[in-house]
Rosetta silent file (secondary structure, phi, psi, omega in degrees, C-alpha in Angstrom):
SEQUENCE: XXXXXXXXXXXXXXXXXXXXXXXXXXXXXXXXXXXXXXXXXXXXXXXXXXXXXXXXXXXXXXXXXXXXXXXXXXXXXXXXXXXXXXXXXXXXXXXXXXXXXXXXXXXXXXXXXXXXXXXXXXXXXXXXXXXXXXXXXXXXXXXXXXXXXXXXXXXXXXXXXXXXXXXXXXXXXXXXXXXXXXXXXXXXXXXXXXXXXXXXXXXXXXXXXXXXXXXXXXXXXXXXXXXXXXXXXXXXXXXXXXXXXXXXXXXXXXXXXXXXXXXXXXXXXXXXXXXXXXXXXXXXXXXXXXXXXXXXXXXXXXXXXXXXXXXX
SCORE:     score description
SCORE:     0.000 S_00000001
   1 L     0.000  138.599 -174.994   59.025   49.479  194.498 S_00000001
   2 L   -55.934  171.333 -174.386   62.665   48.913  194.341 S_00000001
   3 L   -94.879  170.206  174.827   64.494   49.620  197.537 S_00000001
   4 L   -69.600  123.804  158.935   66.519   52.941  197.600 S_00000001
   5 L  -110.072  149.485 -167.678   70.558   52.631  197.166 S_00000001
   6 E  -141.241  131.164 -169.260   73.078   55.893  198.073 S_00000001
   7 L  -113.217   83.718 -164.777   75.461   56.516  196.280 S_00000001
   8 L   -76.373  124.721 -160.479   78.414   58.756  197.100 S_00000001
   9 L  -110.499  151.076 -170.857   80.248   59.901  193.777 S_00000001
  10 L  -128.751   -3.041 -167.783   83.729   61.687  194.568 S_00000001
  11 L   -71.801  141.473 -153.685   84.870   62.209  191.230 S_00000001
  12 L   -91.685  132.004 -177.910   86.255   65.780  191.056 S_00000001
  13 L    97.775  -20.465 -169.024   84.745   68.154  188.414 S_00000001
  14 L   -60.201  150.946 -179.154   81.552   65.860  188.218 S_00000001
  15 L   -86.082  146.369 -176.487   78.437   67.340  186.696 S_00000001
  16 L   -74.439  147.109 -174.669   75.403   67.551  189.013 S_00000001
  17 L  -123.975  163.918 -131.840   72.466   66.269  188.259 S_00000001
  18 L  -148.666   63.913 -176.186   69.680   68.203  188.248 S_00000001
  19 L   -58.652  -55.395 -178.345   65.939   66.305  187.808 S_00000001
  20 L  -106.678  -30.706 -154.464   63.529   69.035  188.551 S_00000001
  21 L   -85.270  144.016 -176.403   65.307   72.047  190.506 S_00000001
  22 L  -102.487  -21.865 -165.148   65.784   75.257  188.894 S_00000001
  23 L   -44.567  135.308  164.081   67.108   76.596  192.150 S_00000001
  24 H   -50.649  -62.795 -162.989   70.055   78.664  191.759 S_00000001
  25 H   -70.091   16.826  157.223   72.597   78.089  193.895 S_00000001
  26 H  -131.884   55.668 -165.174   72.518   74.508  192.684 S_00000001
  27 L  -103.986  145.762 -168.886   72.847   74.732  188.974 S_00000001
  28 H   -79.013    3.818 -172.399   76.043   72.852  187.824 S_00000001
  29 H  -100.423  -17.542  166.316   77.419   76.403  185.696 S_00000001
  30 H   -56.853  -55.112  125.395   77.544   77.572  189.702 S_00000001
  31 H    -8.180  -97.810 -135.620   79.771   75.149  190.875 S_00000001
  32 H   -81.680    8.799  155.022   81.849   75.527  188.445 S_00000001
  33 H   -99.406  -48.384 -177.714   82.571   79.485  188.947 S_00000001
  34 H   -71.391  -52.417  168.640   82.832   78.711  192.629 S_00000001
  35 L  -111.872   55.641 -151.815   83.696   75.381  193.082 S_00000001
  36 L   -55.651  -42.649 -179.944   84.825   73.291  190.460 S_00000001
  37 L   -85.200  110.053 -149.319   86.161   70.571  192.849 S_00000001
  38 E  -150.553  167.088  163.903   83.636   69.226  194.546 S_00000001
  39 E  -134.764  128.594  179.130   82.127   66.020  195.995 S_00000001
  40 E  -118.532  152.352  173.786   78.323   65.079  195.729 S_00000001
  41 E   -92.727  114.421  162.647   76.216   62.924  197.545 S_00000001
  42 L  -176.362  172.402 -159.470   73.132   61.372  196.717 S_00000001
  43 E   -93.262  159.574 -178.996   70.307   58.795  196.674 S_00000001
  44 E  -151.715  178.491 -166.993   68.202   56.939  193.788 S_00000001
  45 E  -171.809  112.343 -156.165   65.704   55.102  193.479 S_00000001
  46 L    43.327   77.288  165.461   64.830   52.324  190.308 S_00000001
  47 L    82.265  -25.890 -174.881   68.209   54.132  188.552 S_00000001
  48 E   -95.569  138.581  171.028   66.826   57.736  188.986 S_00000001
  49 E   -61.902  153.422  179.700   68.326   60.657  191.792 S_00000001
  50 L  -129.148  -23.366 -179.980   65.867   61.098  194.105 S_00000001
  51 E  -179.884  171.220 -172.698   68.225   63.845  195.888 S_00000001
  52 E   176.911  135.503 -176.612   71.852   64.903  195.876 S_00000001
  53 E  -154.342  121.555 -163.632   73.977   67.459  197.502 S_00000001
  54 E   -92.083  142.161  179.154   77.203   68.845  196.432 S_00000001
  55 E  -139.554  157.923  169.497   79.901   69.909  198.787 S_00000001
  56 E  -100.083  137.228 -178.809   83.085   71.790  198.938 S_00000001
  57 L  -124.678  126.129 -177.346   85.698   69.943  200.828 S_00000001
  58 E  -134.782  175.032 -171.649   88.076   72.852  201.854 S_00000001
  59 E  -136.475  138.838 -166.853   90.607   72.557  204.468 S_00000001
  60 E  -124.753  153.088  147.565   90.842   75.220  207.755 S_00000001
  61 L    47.345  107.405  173.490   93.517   75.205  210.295 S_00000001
  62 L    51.735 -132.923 -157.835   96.938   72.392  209.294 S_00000001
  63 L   -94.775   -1.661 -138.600   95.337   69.564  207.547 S_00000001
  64 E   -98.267   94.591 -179.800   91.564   69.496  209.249 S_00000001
  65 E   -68.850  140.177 -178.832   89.402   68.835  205.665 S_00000001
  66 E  -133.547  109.850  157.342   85.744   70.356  206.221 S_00000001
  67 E   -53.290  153.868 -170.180   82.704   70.214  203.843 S_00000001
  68 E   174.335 -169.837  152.196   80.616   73.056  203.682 S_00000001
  69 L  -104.147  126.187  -84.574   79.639   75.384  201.293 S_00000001
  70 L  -127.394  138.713  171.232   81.421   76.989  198.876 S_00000001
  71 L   -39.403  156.874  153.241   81.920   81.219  198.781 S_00000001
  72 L    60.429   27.559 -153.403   79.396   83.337  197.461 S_00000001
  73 L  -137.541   88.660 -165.302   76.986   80.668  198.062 S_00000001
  74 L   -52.577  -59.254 -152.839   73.667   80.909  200.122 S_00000001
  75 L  -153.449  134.219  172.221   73.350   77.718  200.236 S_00000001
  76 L   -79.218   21.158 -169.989   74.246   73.971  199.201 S_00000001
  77 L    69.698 -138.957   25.818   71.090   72.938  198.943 S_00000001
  78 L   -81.792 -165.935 -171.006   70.602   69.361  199.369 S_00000001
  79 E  -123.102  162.559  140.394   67.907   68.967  196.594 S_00000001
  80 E  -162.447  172.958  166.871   65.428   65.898  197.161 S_00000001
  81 L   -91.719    1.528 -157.168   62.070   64.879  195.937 S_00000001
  82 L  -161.847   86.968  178.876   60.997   64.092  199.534 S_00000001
  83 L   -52.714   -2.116 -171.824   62.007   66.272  202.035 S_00000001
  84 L  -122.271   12.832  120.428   61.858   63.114  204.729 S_00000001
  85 L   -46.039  -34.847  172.658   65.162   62.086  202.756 S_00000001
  86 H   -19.529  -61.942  175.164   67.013   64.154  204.410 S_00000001
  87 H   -70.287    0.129  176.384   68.193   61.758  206.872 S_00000001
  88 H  -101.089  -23.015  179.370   69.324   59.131  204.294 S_00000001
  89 H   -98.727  -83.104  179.240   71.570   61.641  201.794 S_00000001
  90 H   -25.836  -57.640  167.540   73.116   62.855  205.489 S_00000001
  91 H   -45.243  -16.952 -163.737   73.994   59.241  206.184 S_00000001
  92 H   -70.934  -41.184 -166.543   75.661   59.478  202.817 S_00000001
  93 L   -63.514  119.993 -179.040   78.248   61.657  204.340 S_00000001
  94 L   -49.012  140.226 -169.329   81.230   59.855  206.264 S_00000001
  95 L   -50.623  -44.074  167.857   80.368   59.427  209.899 S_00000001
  96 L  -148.483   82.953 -129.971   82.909   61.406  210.881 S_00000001
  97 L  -129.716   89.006 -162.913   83.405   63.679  208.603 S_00000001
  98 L  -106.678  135.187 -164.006   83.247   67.377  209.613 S_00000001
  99 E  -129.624  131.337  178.223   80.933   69.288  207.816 S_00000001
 100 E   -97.652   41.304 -165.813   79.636   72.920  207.731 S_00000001
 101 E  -121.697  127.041  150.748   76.292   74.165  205.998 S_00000001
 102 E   -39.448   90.201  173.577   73.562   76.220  205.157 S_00000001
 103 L   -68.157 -178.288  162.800   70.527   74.148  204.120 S_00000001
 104 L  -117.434   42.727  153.646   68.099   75.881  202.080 S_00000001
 105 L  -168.893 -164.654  174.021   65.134   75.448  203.722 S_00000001
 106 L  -111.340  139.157  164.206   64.619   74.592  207.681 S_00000001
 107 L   -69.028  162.513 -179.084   64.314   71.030  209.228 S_00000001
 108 L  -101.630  168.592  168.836   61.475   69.245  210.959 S_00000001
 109 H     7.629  -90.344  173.891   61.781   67.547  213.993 S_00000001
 110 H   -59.375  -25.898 -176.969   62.603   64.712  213.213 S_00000001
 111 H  -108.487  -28.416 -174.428   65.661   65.409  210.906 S_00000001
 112 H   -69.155  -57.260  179.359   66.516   68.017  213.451 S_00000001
 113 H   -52.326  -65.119 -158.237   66.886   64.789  216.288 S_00000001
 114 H   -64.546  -25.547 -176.726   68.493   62.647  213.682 S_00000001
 115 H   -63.421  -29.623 -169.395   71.350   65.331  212.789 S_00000001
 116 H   -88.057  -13.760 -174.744   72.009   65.479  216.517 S_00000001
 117 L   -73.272    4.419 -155.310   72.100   61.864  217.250 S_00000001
 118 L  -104.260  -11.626 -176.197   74.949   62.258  214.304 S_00000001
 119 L    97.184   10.111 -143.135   76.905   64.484  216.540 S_00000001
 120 L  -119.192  134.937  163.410   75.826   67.447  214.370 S_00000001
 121 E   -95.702  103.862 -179.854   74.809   71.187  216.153 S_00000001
 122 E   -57.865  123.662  160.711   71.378   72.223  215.020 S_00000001
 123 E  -165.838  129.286  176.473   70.541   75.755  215.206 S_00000001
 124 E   -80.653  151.643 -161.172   67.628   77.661  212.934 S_00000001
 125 E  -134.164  164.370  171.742   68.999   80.979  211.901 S_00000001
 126 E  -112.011  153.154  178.264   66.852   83.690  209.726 S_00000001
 127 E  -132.836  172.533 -160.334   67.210   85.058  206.154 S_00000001
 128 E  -133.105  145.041 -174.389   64.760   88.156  205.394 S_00000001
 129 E  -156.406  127.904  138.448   62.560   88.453  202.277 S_00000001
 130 E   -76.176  100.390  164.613   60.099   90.432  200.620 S_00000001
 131 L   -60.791   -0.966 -171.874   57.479   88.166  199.293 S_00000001
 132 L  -127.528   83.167  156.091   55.046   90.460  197.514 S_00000001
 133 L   -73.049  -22.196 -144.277   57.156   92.456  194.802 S_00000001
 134 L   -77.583  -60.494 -122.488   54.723   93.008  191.864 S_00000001
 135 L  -114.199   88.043  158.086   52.971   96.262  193.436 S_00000001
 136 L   -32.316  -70.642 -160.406   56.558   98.525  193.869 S_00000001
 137 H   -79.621   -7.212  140.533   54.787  101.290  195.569 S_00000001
 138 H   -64.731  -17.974 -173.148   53.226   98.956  197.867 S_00000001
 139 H   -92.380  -25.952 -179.439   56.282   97.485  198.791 S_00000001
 140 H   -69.120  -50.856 -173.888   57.483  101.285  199.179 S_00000001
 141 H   -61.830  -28.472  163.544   54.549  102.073  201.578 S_00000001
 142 L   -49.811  -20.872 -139.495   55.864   99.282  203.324 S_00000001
 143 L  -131.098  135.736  177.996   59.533  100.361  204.186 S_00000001
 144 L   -78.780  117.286 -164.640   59.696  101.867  207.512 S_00000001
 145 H   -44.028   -7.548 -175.327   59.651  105.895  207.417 S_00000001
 146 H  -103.963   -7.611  166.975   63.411  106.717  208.163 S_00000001
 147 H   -76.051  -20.435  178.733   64.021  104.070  205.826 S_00000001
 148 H   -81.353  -23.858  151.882   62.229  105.631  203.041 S_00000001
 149 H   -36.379  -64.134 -174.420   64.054  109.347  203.821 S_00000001
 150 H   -49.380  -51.615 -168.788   67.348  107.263  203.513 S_00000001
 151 H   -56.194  -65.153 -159.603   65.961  106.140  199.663 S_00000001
 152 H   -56.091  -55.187  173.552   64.657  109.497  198.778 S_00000001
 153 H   -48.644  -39.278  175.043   68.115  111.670  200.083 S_00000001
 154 H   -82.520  -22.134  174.850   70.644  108.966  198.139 S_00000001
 155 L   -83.463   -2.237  164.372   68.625  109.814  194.818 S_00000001
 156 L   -94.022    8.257  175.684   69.520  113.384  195.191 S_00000001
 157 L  -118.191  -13.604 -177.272   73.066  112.508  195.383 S_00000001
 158 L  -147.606  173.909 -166.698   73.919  109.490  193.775 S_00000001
 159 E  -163.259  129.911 -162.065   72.619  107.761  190.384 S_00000001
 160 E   -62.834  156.287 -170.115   72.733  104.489  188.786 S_00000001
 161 L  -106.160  154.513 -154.108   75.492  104.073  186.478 S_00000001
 162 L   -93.090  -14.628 -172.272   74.333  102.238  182.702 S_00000001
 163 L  -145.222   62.556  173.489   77.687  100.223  182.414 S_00000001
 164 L   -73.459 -165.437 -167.026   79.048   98.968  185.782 S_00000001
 165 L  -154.858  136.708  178.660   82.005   97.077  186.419 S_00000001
 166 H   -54.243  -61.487 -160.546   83.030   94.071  188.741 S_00000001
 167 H   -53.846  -15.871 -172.786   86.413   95.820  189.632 S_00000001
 168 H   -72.516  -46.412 -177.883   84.463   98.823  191.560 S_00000001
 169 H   -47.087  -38.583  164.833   82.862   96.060  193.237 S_00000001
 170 H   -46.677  -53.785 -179.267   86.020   94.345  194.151 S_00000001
 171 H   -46.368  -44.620 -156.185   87.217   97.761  195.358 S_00000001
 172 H   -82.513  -21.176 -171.253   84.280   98.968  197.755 S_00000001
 173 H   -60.563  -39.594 -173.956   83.994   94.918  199.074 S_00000001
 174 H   -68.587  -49.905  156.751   87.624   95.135  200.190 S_00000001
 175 H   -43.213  -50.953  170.975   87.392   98.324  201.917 S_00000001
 176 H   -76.491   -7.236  139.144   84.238   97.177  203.996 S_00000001
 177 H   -60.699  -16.464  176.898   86.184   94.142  205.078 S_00000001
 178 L  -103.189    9.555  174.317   88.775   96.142  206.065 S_00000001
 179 L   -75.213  -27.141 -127.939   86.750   98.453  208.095 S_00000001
 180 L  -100.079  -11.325 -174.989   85.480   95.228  209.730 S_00000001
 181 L   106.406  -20.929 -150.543   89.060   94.008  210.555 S_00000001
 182 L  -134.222   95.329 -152.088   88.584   90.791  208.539 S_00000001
 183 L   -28.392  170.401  169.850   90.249   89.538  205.362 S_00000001
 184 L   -84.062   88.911 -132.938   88.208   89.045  202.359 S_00000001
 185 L   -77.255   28.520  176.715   86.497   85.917  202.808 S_00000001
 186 L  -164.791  163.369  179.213   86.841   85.114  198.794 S_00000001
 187 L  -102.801  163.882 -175.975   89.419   85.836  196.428 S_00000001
 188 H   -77.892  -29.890 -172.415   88.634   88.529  193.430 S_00000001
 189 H   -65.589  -34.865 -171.110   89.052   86.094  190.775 S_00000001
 190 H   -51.838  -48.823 -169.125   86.658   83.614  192.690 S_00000001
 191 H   -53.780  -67.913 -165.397   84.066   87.090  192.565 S_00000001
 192 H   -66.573    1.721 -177.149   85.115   87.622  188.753 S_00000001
 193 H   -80.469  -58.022 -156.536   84.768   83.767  187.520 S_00000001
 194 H   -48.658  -64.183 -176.434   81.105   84.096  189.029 S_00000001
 195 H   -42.190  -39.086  170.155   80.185   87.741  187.673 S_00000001
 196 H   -71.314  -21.560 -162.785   81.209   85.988  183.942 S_00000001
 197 H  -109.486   -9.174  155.230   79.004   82.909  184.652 S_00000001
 198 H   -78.045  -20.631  176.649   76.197   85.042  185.581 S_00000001
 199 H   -56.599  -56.308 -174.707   76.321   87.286  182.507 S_00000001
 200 H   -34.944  -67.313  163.273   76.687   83.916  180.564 S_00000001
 201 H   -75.757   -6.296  171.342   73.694   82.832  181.988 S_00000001
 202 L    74.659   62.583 -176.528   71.424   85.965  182.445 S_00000001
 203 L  -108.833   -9.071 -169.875   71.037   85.195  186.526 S_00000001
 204 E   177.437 -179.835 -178.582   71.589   88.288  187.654 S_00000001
 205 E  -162.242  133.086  169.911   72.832   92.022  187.185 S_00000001
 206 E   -61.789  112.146 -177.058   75.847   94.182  188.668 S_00000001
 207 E  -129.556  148.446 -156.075   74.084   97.953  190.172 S_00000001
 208 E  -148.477   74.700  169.006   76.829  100.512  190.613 S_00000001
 209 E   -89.432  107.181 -177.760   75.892  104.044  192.285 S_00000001
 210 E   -90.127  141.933 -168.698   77.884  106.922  191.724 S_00000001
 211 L   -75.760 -137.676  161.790   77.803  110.489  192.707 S_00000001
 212 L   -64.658  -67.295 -149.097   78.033  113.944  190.381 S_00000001
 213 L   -93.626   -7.875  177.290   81.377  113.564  189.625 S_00000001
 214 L   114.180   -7.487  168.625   81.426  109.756  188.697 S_00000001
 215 L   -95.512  139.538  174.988   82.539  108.023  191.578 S_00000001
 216 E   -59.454  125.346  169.254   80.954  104.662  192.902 S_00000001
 217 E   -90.024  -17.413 -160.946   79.777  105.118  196.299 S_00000001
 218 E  -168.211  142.477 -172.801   77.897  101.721  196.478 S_00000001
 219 E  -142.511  154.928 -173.896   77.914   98.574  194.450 S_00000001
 220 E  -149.683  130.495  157.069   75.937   95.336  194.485 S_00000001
 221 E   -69.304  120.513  179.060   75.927   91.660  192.980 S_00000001
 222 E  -138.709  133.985 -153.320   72.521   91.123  192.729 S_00000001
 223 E  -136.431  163.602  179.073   71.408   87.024  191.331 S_00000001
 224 E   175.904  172.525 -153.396   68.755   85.253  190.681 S_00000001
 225 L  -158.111 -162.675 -147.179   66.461   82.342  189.333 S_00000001
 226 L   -87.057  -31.592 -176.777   62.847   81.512  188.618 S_00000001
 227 L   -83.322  -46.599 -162.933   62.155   82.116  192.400 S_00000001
 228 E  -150.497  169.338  167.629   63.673   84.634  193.954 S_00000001
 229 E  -136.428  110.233 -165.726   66.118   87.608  193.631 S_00000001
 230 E  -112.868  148.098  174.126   68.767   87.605  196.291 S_00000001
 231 E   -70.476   72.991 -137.321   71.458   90.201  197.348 S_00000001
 232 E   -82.996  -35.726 -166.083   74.480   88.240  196.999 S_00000001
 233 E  -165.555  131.193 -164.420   77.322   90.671  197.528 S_00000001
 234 E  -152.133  163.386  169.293   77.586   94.813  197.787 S_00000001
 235 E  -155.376 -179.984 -149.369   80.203   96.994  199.277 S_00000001
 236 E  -142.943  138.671 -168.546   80.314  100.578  200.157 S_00000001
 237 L  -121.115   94.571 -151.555   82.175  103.752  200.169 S_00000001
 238 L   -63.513  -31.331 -166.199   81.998  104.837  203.622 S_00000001
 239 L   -78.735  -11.614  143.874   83.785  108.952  202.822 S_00000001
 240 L  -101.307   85.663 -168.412   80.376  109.950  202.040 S_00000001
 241 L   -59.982  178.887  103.763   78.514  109.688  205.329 S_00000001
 242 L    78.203   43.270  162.619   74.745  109.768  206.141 S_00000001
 243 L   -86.573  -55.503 -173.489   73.769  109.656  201.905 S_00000001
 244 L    87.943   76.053  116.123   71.977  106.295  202.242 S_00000001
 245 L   -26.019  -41.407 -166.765   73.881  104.886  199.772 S_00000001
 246 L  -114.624   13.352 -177.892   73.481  101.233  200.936 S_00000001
 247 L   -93.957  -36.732 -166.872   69.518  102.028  201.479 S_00000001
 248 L   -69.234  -27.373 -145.236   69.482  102.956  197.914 S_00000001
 249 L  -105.341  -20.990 -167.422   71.377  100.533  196.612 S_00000001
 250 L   -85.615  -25.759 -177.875   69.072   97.432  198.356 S_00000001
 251 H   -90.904  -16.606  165.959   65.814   99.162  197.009 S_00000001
 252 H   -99.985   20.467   92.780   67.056   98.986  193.180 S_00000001
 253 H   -23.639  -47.514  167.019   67.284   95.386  194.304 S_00000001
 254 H   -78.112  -37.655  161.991   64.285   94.976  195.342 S_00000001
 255 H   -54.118  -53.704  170.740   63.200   96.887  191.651 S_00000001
 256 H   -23.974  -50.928 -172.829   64.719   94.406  190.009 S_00000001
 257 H   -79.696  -36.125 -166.931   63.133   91.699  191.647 S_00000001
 258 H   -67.044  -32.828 -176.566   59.607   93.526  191.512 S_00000001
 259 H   -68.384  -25.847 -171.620   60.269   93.881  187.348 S_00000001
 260 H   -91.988   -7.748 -157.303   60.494   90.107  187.409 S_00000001
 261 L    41.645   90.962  175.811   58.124   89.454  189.723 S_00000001
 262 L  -144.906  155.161  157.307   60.172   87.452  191.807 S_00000001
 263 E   -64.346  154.146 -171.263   60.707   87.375  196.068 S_00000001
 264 E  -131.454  136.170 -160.346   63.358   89.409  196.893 S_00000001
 265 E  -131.069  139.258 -167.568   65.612   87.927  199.589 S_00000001
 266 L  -101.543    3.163 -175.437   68.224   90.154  201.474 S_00000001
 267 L    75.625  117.327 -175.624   70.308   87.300  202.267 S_00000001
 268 L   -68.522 -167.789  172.990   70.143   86.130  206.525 S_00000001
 269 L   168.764  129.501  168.013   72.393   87.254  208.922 S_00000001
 270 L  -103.404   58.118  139.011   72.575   87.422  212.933 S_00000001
 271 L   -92.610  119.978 -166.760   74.174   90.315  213.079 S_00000001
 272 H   -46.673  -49.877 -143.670   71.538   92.483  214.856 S_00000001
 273 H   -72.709  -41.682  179.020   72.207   95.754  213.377 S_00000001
 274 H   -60.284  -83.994 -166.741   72.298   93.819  209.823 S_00000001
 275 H   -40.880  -32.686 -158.669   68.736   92.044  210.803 S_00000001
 276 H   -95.398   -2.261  168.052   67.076   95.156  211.878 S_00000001
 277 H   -78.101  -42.521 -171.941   68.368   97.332  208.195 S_00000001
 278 H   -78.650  -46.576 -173.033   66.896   94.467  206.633 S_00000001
 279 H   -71.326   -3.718  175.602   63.647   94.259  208.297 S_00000001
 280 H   -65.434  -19.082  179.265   63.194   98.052  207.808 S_00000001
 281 L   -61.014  -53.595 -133.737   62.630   97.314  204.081 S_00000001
 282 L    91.945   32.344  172.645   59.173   95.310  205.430 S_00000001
 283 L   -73.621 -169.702  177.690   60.641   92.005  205.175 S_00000001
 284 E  -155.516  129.088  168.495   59.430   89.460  207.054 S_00000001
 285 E   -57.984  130.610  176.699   62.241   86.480  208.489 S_00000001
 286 E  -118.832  119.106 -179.375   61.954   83.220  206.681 S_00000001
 287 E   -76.590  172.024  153.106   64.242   80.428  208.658 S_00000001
 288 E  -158.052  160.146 -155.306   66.546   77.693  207.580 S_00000001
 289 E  -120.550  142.546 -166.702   68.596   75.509  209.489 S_00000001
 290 E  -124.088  133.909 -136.642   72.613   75.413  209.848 S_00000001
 291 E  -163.809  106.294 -171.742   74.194   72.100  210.785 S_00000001
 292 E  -106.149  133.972  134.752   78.155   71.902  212.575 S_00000001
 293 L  -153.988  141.888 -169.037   80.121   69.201  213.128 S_00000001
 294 L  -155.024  139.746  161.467   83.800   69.410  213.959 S_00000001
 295 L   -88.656  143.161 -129.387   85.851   66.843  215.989 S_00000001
 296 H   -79.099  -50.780 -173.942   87.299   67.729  219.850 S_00000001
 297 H   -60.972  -46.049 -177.091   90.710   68.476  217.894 S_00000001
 298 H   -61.972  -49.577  176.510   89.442   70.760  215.037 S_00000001
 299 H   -37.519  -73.168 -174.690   87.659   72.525  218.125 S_00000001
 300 H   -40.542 -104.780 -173.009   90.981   72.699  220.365 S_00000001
 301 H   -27.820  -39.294  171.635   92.828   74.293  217.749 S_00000001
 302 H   -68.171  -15.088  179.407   90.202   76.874  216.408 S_00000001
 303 H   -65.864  -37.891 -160.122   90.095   78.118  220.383 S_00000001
 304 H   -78.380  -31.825  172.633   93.394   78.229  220.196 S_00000001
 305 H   -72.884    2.359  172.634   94.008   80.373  217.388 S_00000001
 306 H   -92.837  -33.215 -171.759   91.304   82.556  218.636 S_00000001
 307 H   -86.803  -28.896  166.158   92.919   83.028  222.003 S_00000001
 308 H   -77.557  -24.694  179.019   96.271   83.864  220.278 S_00000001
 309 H  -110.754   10.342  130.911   95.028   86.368  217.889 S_00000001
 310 H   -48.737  -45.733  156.845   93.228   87.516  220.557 S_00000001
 311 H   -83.612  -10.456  164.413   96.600   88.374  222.644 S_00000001
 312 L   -92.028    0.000    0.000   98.143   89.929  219.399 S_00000001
């Protein structure tokens, strides 16, 4: 068998190529509502990819370029046919190079060692999923009793609406970053290129809940693929307390995914408060592994800007 050669293509705009995987978040019409400019990496073997993994090279802080993944984006894959590639499409990557990602699945050992001999910080993180959708009111009996009160109490108060609209979403996302203190970690047009390329493609569907009088209290991106159905992006309208509005809005998520028979994935998150709303659902934590590298400068400076906008 021929020997393997890796190939790192840089050309900006390039299309991905895509032998077997269906996965979403690495279909080339994805990219190009998030990222069009992009660089991917990957390996072959007698002429054919064997694996490949597209990156966003974005720049933080001056001049300091960082790979990573791209907004609105669980994950950046890589893809291979051999999961014990890993460590040869990472060599692909400039040595020192600082890079920033979600995989989409968790590492073994062994790829776990080699990332660190690379200078790279390893750390498995959780994302939460129902895996059994088909039987709704099993999945219902499932959900932890004050979570099911919260369900039942937002349907006497709020109701899905038959024609939502991205701009509500824009609206309630912006507010719940600004309870949180913390800019809006995407631009709206980045949200509305996506929202068009999901339509395009049928990948997903926009749920919009509204009271009596017509206003959205709670809105959701909700995407998907052959696999899964994941909760990509929701916001919330906080001036109606203690409706369960964002309980409501995650369980006609999970219908969705249960009409398709698909897993329904809540997206991870170590924010406790976040983990334990998700696991009230019944989910059960599925890991994947998250992989740093930043050079002693990029470091220095993000402290520093932390400790300054700490004293303002």
């Amino acid at each position: 068998m021929p020997e393997k050669t890796s190939i790192p293509l840089k050309e900006r705009g390039e299309r991905l190529p895509f032998p077997d995987s269906d996965a979403l978040f690495l279909q080339d019409w994805w990219w190009e509502a998030v990222c069009p400019e992009r660089e991917v990496f990957r390996i072959e073997e007698a002429g054919e990819c064997t694996g490949f993994w597209p990156l966003a090279k974005i720049r933080r802080m001056l001049l300091f370029p960082v790979y990573a993944c791209p907004g609105l984006t669980q994950h950046a894959g890589p893809w291979m046919e051999r999961q014990s590639d890993f460590c040869k499409l990472l060599a692909r990557i400039p040595p020192r190079a600082m890079l920033c990602a979600n995989l989409g699945f968790q590492l073994g050992e062994k790829e776990k060692a080699f990332c660190r001999e690379a200078g790279f910080r390893v750390e498995d993180r959780p994302t939460f999923r129902i895996t059994e959708t088909e039987d709704l009111d099993a999945v219902f009996r499932n959900v932890a009793p004050a979570q099911q009160r919260q369900i039942r109490k937002a349907r006497k108060h709020l109701h899905r609406q038959p024609c939502p609209r991205i701009e509500d979403l824009l609206r309630l996302q912006e507010e719940t970053f600004e309870r949180r203190g913390v800019p809006m970690p995407f631009s709206r047009e980045a949200v509305r290129r996506l929202w068009h390329a999901v339509q395009a493609h049928r990948a997903g569907e926009l749920v919009s809940l509204a009271d009596e009088d017509g206003h959205v209290r709670a809105c959701g991106l909700f995407v998907y693929d052959t696999h899964a159905c994941y909760s990509l992006a929701h916001g919330f309208d906080k001036s109606l307390k203690n409706v369960g509005a964002g309980s409501l809005l995650q369980w006609e998520g999970i219908r969705i995914a249960s009409e398709k028979g698909l897993v329904f994935d809540f997206e991870g998150s170590n924010i406790e408060s976040i983990a334990r709303f998700n696991s009230s659902f019944g989910a059960s934590p599925f890991l994947y592994t998250r992989i740093e590298r930043y050079t002693a400068a990029f470091r220095f400076f993000q402290d520093l800007r932390s400790k300054i906008g700490g004293i303002l």
